[in-house]
Amino acid sequence: GAVVSQHPSWVICKSGTSVKIECRSLDFQATTMFWYRQFPKQSLMLMATSNEGSKATYEQGVEKDKFLINHASLTLSTLTVTSAHPEDSSFYICSAKSPRNRNQPQHFGDGTRLSIL
Amino acid sequence: GENVEQHPSTLSVQEGDSAVIKCTYSDSASNYFPWYKQELGKRPQLIIDIRSNVGEKKDQRIAVTLNKTAKHFSLHITETQPEDSAVYFCAASKAGGGADGLTFGKGTHLIIQP
């Protein structure tokens, strides 16, 4: 079945550092990918929709200059958390869907646990 | 935008009994309703989904019902087993779950008592 790979799975860095997270669709092309954030013991919240070859669409309250999204190819979307601070520590999960079959559900990556010291 | 409410937040049932989790949604344009199971530190796993043109769907011990008029949908797990213990999320979206991202409920921590 369709697989979405996310890297890295875990990152710890100092406050002020920028961190890039990659989301790859391994066996299908994804024109649209989604980025979610999940704080401990909370639900998943949609941050933005990543569209191949165009600008991402951000949800209300999500700073586009803080969370940079690049979807340069049909198999790769990246999320860069710029100048990360402790409050950005969270579980970031991407998902993707093959455009060939609109009835197929989204496939989630394994997530990236980000800890900012 | 869409708002999904999920109840209860915690549900404890005896092994072998049934568990029911309920969700309501606000956007009548939503037409895709998946349920996910998430174990600690792992990605959400799709366990069952239903589209707005169907009222009920069943897969072995798991079933989902949808009432479009009332804008609510429910997850039913029968003959619960210890491995069913996890956090369950309902979600809603439009456009067949593809073009739009998912709006999740707050989750239900299901505890199966041996």
mmCIF file of C-alpha atoms in Angstrom:
data_model
loop_
_atom_site.group_PDB
_atom_site.id
_atom_site.type_symbol
_atom_site.label_atom_id
_atom_site.label_comp_id
_atom_site.label_asym_id
_atom_site.label_seq_id
_atom_site.Cartn_x
_atom_site.Cartn_y
_atom_site.Cartn_z
ATOM 1 C CA GLY A 1 0.000 0.000 0.000
ATOM 2 C CA ALA A 2 0.875 3.665 -0.108
ATOM 3 C CA VAL A 3 3.638 4.715 2.274
ATOM 4 C CA VAL A 4 4.589 8.110 3.584
ATOM 5 C CA SER A 5 8.040 8.537 5.084
ATOM 6 C CA GLN A 6 8.883 11.332 7.483
ATOM 7 C CA HIS A 7 12.369 12.374 8.599
ATOM 8 C CA PRO A 8 13.766 12.910 11.137
ATOM 9 C CA SER A 9 11.703 10.968 13.647
ATOM 10 C CA TRP A 10 13.125 12.848 16.592
ATOM 11 C CA VAL A 11 15.111 16.059 16.967
ATOM 12 C CA ILE A 12 16.364 18.049 19.932
ATOM 13 C CA CYS A 13 17.871 21.462 19.379
ATOM 14 C CA LYS A 14 18.579 24.751 21.067
ATOM 15 C CA SER A 15 16.198 27.672 21.079
ATOM 16 C CA GLY A 16 16.659 29.900 18.036
ATOM 17 C CA THR A 17 17.611 27.059 15.715
ATOM 18 C CA SER A 18 15.724 26.362 12.495
ATOM 19 C CA VAL A 19 14.622 22.775 11.955
ATOM 20 C CA LYS A 20 13.599 21.140 8.680
ATOM 21 C CA ILE A 21 11.269 18.137 8.544
ATOM 22 C CA GLU A 22 10.829 16.103 5.372
ATOM 23 C CA CYS A 23 7.753 14.242 4.224
ATOM 24 C CA ARG A 24 8.057 11.860 1.289
ATOM 25 C CA SER A 25 5.506 9.770 -0.540
ATOM 26 C CA LEU A 26 7.412 6.613 -1.393
ATOM 27 C CA ASP A 27 5.279 4.809 -3.934
ATOM 28 C CA PHE A 28 2.888 7.410 -5.232
ATOM 29 C CA GLN A 29 2.878 11.024 -6.348
ATOM 30 C CA ALA A 30 1.174 13.461 -4.032
ATOM 31 C CA THR A 31 0.087 16.832 -5.386
ATOM 32 C CA THR A 32 -1.223 17.669 -1.930
ATOM 33 C CA MET A 33 0.293 16.989 1.447
ATOM 34 C CA PHE A 34 -0.914 18.089 4.856
ATOM 35 C CA TRP A 35 0.999 19.113 7.966
ATOM 36 C CA TYR A 36 -0.452 18.550 11.419
ATOM 37 C CA ARG A 37 0.792 19.360 14.898
ATOM 38 C CA GLN A 38 -0.047 17.427 18.032
ATOM 39 C CA PHE A 39 0.801 18.669 21.523
ATOM 40 C CA PRO A 40 1.065 16.077 24.331
ATOM 41 C CA LYS A 41 -2.287 14.477 25.193
ATOM 42 C CA GLN A 42 -4.064 16.648 22.642
ATOM 43 C CA SER A 43 -5.580 16.157 19.240
ATOM 44 C CA LEU A 44 -4.047 16.664 15.821
ATOM 45 C CA MET A 45 -4.447 20.172 14.464
ATOM 46 C CA LEU A 46 -4.134 20.931 10.774
ATOM 47 C CA MET A 47 -1.429 23.541 10.249
ATOM 48 C CA ALA A 48 -1.287 23.868 6.492
ATOM 49 C CA THR A 49 -1.973 22.265 3.161
ATOM 50 C CA SER A 50 1.072 21.874 0.957
ATOM 51 C CA ASN A 51 0.485 22.094 -2.780
ATOM 52 C CA GLU A 52 3.076 20.985 -5.303
ATOM 53 C CA GLY A 53 4.394 23.910 -7.307
ATOM 54 C CA SER A 54 2.423 26.581 -5.472
ATOM 55 C CA LYS A 55 2.210 28.314 -2.125
ATOM 56 C CA ALA A 56 0.963 26.448 0.887
ATOM 57 C CA THR A 57 -2.399 27.262 2.433
ATOM 58 C CA TYR A 58 -2.135 27.951 6.159
ATOM 59 C CA GLU A 59 -4.852 27.490 8.755
ATOM 60 C CA GLN A 60 -5.959 30.436 10.794
ATOM 61 C CA GLY A 61 -3.515 31.234 13.575
ATOM 62 C CA VAL A 62 -0.537 29.475 11.986
ATOM 63 C CA GLU A 63 2.295 31.879 11.125
ATOM 64 C CA LYS A 64 3.463 31.269 7.571
ATOM 65 C CA ASP A 65 6.773 33.029 8.223
ATOM 66 C CA LYS A 66 7.377 30.806 11.224
ATOM 67 C CA PHE A 67 6.480 27.524 9.533
ATOM 68 C CA LEU A 68 7.906 27.527 6.019
ATOM 69 C CA ILE A 69 6.528 24.889 3.687
ATOM 70 C CA ASN A 70 8.077 23.875 0.400
ATOM 71 C CA HIS A 71 6.526 21.301 -1.929
ATOM 72 C CA ALA A 72 8.995 21.338 -4.791
ATOM 73 C CA SER A 73 8.263 17.877 -6.185
ATOM 74 C CA LEU A 74 5.410 15.405 -6.353
ATOM 75 C CA THR A 75 7.015 13.216 -3.703
ATOM 76 C CA LEU A 76 8.515 15.667 -1.214
ATOM 77 C CA SER A 77 7.204 18.376 1.066
ATOM 78 C CA THR A 78 9.313 20.056 3.740
ATOM 79 C CA LEU A 79 8.320 21.973 6.852
ATOM 80 C CA THR A 80 10.905 24.325 8.340
ATOM 81 C CA VAL A 81 10.325 25.626 11.835
ATOM 82 C CA THR A 82 12.270 28.875 11.854
ATOM 83 C CA SER A 83 13.873 30.267 14.994
ATOM 84 C CA ALA A 84 12.275 27.536 17.067
ATOM 85 C CA HIS A 85 11.377 28.196 20.699
ATOM 86 C CA PRO A 86 10.323 25.834 23.510
ATOM 87 C CA GLU A 87 6.636 26.465 22.780
ATOM 88 C CA ASP A 88 7.185 24.971 19.307
ATOM 89 C CA SER A 89 8.040 21.625 20.890
ATOM 90 C CA SER A 90 5.443 19.205 19.578
ATOM 91 C CA PHE A 91 4.763 16.129 17.449
ATOM 92 C CA TYR A 92 4.609 17.120 13.777
ATOM 93 C CA ILE A 93 2.906 14.692 11.396
ATOM 94 C CA CYS A 94 2.457 14.910 7.656
ATOM 95 C CA SER A 95 -0.019 13.101 5.471
ATOM 96 C CA ALA A 96 -0.435 12.639 1.752
ATOM 97 C CA LYS A 97 -2.952 11.299 -0.664
ATOM 98 C CA SER A 98 -2.661 9.963 -4.161
ATOM 99 C CA PRO A 99 -4.594 12.193 -6.549
ATOM 100 C CA ARG A 100 -5.355 9.235 -8.802
ATOM 101 C CA ASN A 101 -8.014 7.922 -6.477
ATOM 102 C CA ARG A 102 -9.950 10.538 -4.594
ATOM 103 C CA ASN A 103 -11.708 7.855 -2.589
ATOM 104 C CA GLN A 104 -8.502 6.705 -0.937
ATOM 105 C CA PRO A 105 -7.848 7.999 2.577
ATOM 106 C CA GLN A 106 -4.859 10.088 3.589
ATOM 107 C CA HIS A 107 -1.703 8.227 4.572
ATOM 108 C CA PHE A 108 0.198 9.511 7.583
ATOM 109 C CA GLY A 109 3.930 9.606 8.149
ATOM 110 C CA ASP A 110 5.414 8.338 11.419
ATOM 111 C CA GLY A 111 5.736 11.867 12.777
ATOM 112 C CA THR A 112 8.621 13.978 14.054
ATOM 113 C CA ARG A 113 9.014 14.678 17.734
ATOM 114 C CA LEU A 114 10.553 18.123 18.080
ATOM 115 C CA SER A 115 12.019 19.214 21.403
ATOM 116 C CA ILE A 116 13.399 22.741 21.750
ATOM 117 C CA LEU A 117 15.610 23.364 24.766
ATOM 118 C CA GLY B 1 -14.614 26.342 9.544
ATOM 119 C CA GLU B 2 -15.455 22.837 10.652
ATOM 120 C CA ASN B 3 -15.726 21.983 14.343
ATOM 121 C CA VAL B 4 -15.750 18.387 15.565
ATOM 122 C CA GLU B 5 -16.825 17.501 19.096
ATOM 123 C CA GLN B 6 -15.994 14.073 20.519
ATOM 124 C CA HIS B 7 -17.290 12.310 23.626
ATOM 125 C CA PRO B 8 -16.371 10.853 26.002
ATOM 126 C CA SER B 9 -12.779 11.920 26.609
ATOM 127 C CA THR B 10 -12.116 8.731 28.560
ATOM 128 C CA LEU B 11 -13.980 5.426 28.321
ATOM 129 C CA SER B 12 -13.279 2.385 30.458
ATOM 130 C CA VAL B 13 -15.006 -0.904 29.610
ATOM 131 C CA GLN B 14 -14.630 -4.504 30.654
ATOM 132 C CA GLU B 15 -12.960 -6.825 28.199
ATOM 133 C CA GLY B 16 -15.586 -8.388 25.989
ATOM 134 C CA ASP B 17 -18.038 -5.523 26.383
ATOM 135 C CA SER B 18 -18.881 -2.976 23.691
ATOM 136 C CA ALA B 19 -17.538 0.563 23.446
ATOM 137 C CA VAL B 20 -19.245 3.502 21.752
ATOM 138 C CA ILE B 21 -17.618 6.843 20.939
ATOM 139 C CA LYS B 22 -19.672 9.713 19.564
ATOM 140 C CA CYS B 23 -18.807 12.738 17.454
ATOM 141 C CA THR B 24 -20.700 15.699 16.093
ATOM 142 C CA TYR B 25 -19.663 18.041 13.311
ATOM 143 C CA SER B 26 -20.763 21.530 12.359
ATOM 144 C CA ASP B 27 -20.170 21.906 8.615
ATOM 145 C CA SER B 28 -22.970 20.316 6.590
ATOM 146 C CA ALA B 29 -20.618 20.266 3.570
ATOM 147 C CA SER B 30 -18.358 17.700 5.235
ATOM 148 C CA ASN B 31 -18.760 14.377 3.507
ATOM 149 C CA TYR B 32 -15.946 12.139 4.739
ATOM 150 C CA PHE B 33 -15.636 10.835 8.310
ATOM 151 C CA PRO B 34 -12.669 8.642 9.263
ATOM 152 C CA TRP B 35 -11.803 7.142 12.625
ATOM 153 C CA TYR B 36 -8.203 6.765 13.741
ATOM 154 C CA LYS B 37 -6.538 4.738 16.470
ATOM 155 C CA GLN B 38 -3.359 6.187 17.914
ATOM 156 C CA GLU B 39 -0.991 4.452 20.289
ATOM 157 C CA LEU B 40 1.408 6.490 22.357
ATOM 158 C CA GLY B 41 4.088 8.174 20.256
ATOM 159 C CA LYS B 42 2.890 6.644 17.007
ATOM 160 C CA ARG B 43 1.062 7.850 13.943
ATOM 161 C CA PRO B 44 -2.715 7.672 13.703
ATOM 162 C CA GLN B 45 -3.935 4.508 12.017
ATOM 163 C CA LEU B 46 -7.149 4.505 10.028
ATOM 164 C CA ILE B 47 -9.508 1.870 11.387
ATOM 165 C CA ILE B 48 -12.685 2.663 9.490
ATOM 166 C CA ASP B 49 -14.208 5.498 7.495
ATOM 167 C CA ILE B 50 -17.604 6.421 6.126
ATOM 168 C CA ARG B 51 -18.822 8.769 3.438
ATOM 169 C CA SER B 52 -21.944 10.871 3.531
ATOM 170 C CA ASN B 53 -23.848 8.720 1.050
ATOM 171 C CA VAL B 54 -23.761 5.772 3.475
ATOM 172 C CA GLY B 55 -25.502 5.439 6.841
ATOM 173 C CA GLU B 56 -23.544 2.554 8.307
ATOM 174 C CA LYS B 57 -20.400 0.589 7.659
ATOM 175 C CA LYS B 58 -19.030 -2.462 9.413
ATOM 176 C CA ASP B 59 -15.675 -4.211 9.448
ATOM 177 C CA GLN B 60 -15.576 -7.252 11.742
ATOM 178 C CA ARG B 61 -15.792 -5.905 15.345
ATOM 179 C CA ILE B 62 -15.831 -2.262 14.287
ATOM 180 C CA ALA B 63 -18.761 -0.302 12.917
ATOM 181 C CA VAL B 64 -19.496 3.336 12.212
ATOM 182 C CA THR B 65 -22.893 4.987 11.872
ATOM 183 C CA LEU B 66 -23.623 8.377 10.363
ATOM 184 C CA ASN B 67 -26.657 10.600 10.802
ATOM 185 C CA LYS B 68 -26.317 13.446 8.313
ATOM 186 C CA THR B 69 -29.450 15.210 9.463
ATOM 187 C CA ALA B 70 -28.248 15.426 13.036
ATOM 188 C CA LYS B 71 -24.616 15.803 11.951
ATOM 189 C CA HIS B 72 -23.282 13.114 14.190
ATOM 190 C CA PHE B 73 -21.415 9.860 13.726
ATOM 191 C CA SER B 74 -20.401 7.112 16.099
ATOM 192 C CA LEU B 75 -17.812 4.373 16.423
ATOM 193 C CA HIS B 76 -18.879 1.019 17.811
ATOM 194 C CA ILE B 77 -16.396 -1.617 18.941
ATOM 195 C CA THR B 78 -17.818 -4.965 19.990
ATOM 196 C CA GLU B 79 -16.163 -7.784 21.947
ATOM 197 C CA THR B 80 -13.408 -5.440 23.099
ATOM 198 C CA GLN B 81 -9.936 -6.843 23.634
ATOM 199 C CA PRO B 82 -6.918 -5.493 25.576
ATOM 200 C CA GLU B 83 -5.228 -4.499 22.305
ATOM 201 C CA ASP B 84 -8.102 -2.133 21.618
ATOM 202 C CA SER B 85 -6.757 0.132 24.372
ATOM 203 C CA ALA B 86 -5.567 3.355 22.707
ATOM 204 C CA VAL B 87 -6.668 6.889 21.908
ATOM 205 C CA TYR B 88 -9.335 7.107 19.211
ATOM 206 C CA PHE B 89 -9.936 10.196 17.090
ATOM 207 C CA CYS B 90 -12.837 11.001 14.848
ATOM 208 C CA ALA B 91 -12.356 13.447 12.000
ATOM 209 C CA ALA B 92 -14.267 15.174 9.243
ATOM 210 C CA SER B 93 -13.411 16.701 5.899
ATOM 211 C CA LYS B 94 -14.868 17.658 2.543
ATOM 212 C CA ALA B 95 -14.100 16.646 -1.013
ATOM 213 C CA GLY B 96 -13.634 12.928 -0.369
ATOM 214 C CA GLY B 97 -10.894 13.372 2.194
ATOM 215 C CA GLY B 98 -8.395 14.445 -0.412
ATOM 216 C CA ALA B 99 -8.449 18.105 -1.249
ATOM 217 C CA ASP B 100 -9.196 19.224 2.296
ATOM 218 C CA GLY B 101 -7.309 18.491 5.456
ATOM 219 C CA LEU B 102 -8.938 16.675 8.339
ATOM 220 C CA THR B 103 -10.522 18.348 11.342
ATOM 221 C CA PHE B 104 -10.087 16.056 14.330
ATOM 222 C CA GLY B 105 -12.070 15.611 17.508
ATOM 223 C CA LYS B 106 -10.217 15.879 20.808
ATOM 224 C CA GLY B 107 -9.869 12.143 21.179
ATOM 225 C CA THR B 108 -11.148 9.371 23.448
ATOM 226 C CA HIS B 109 -8.828 7.377 25.643
ATOM 227 C CA LEU B 110 -10.278 3.863 25.564
ATOM 228 C CA ILE B 111 -9.223 1.610 28.414
ATOM 229 C CA ILE B 112 -10.073 -2.071 28.269
ATOM 230 C CA GLN B 113 -10.172 -3.573 31.745
ATOM 231 C CA PRO B 114 -9.122 -7.257 31.861
#
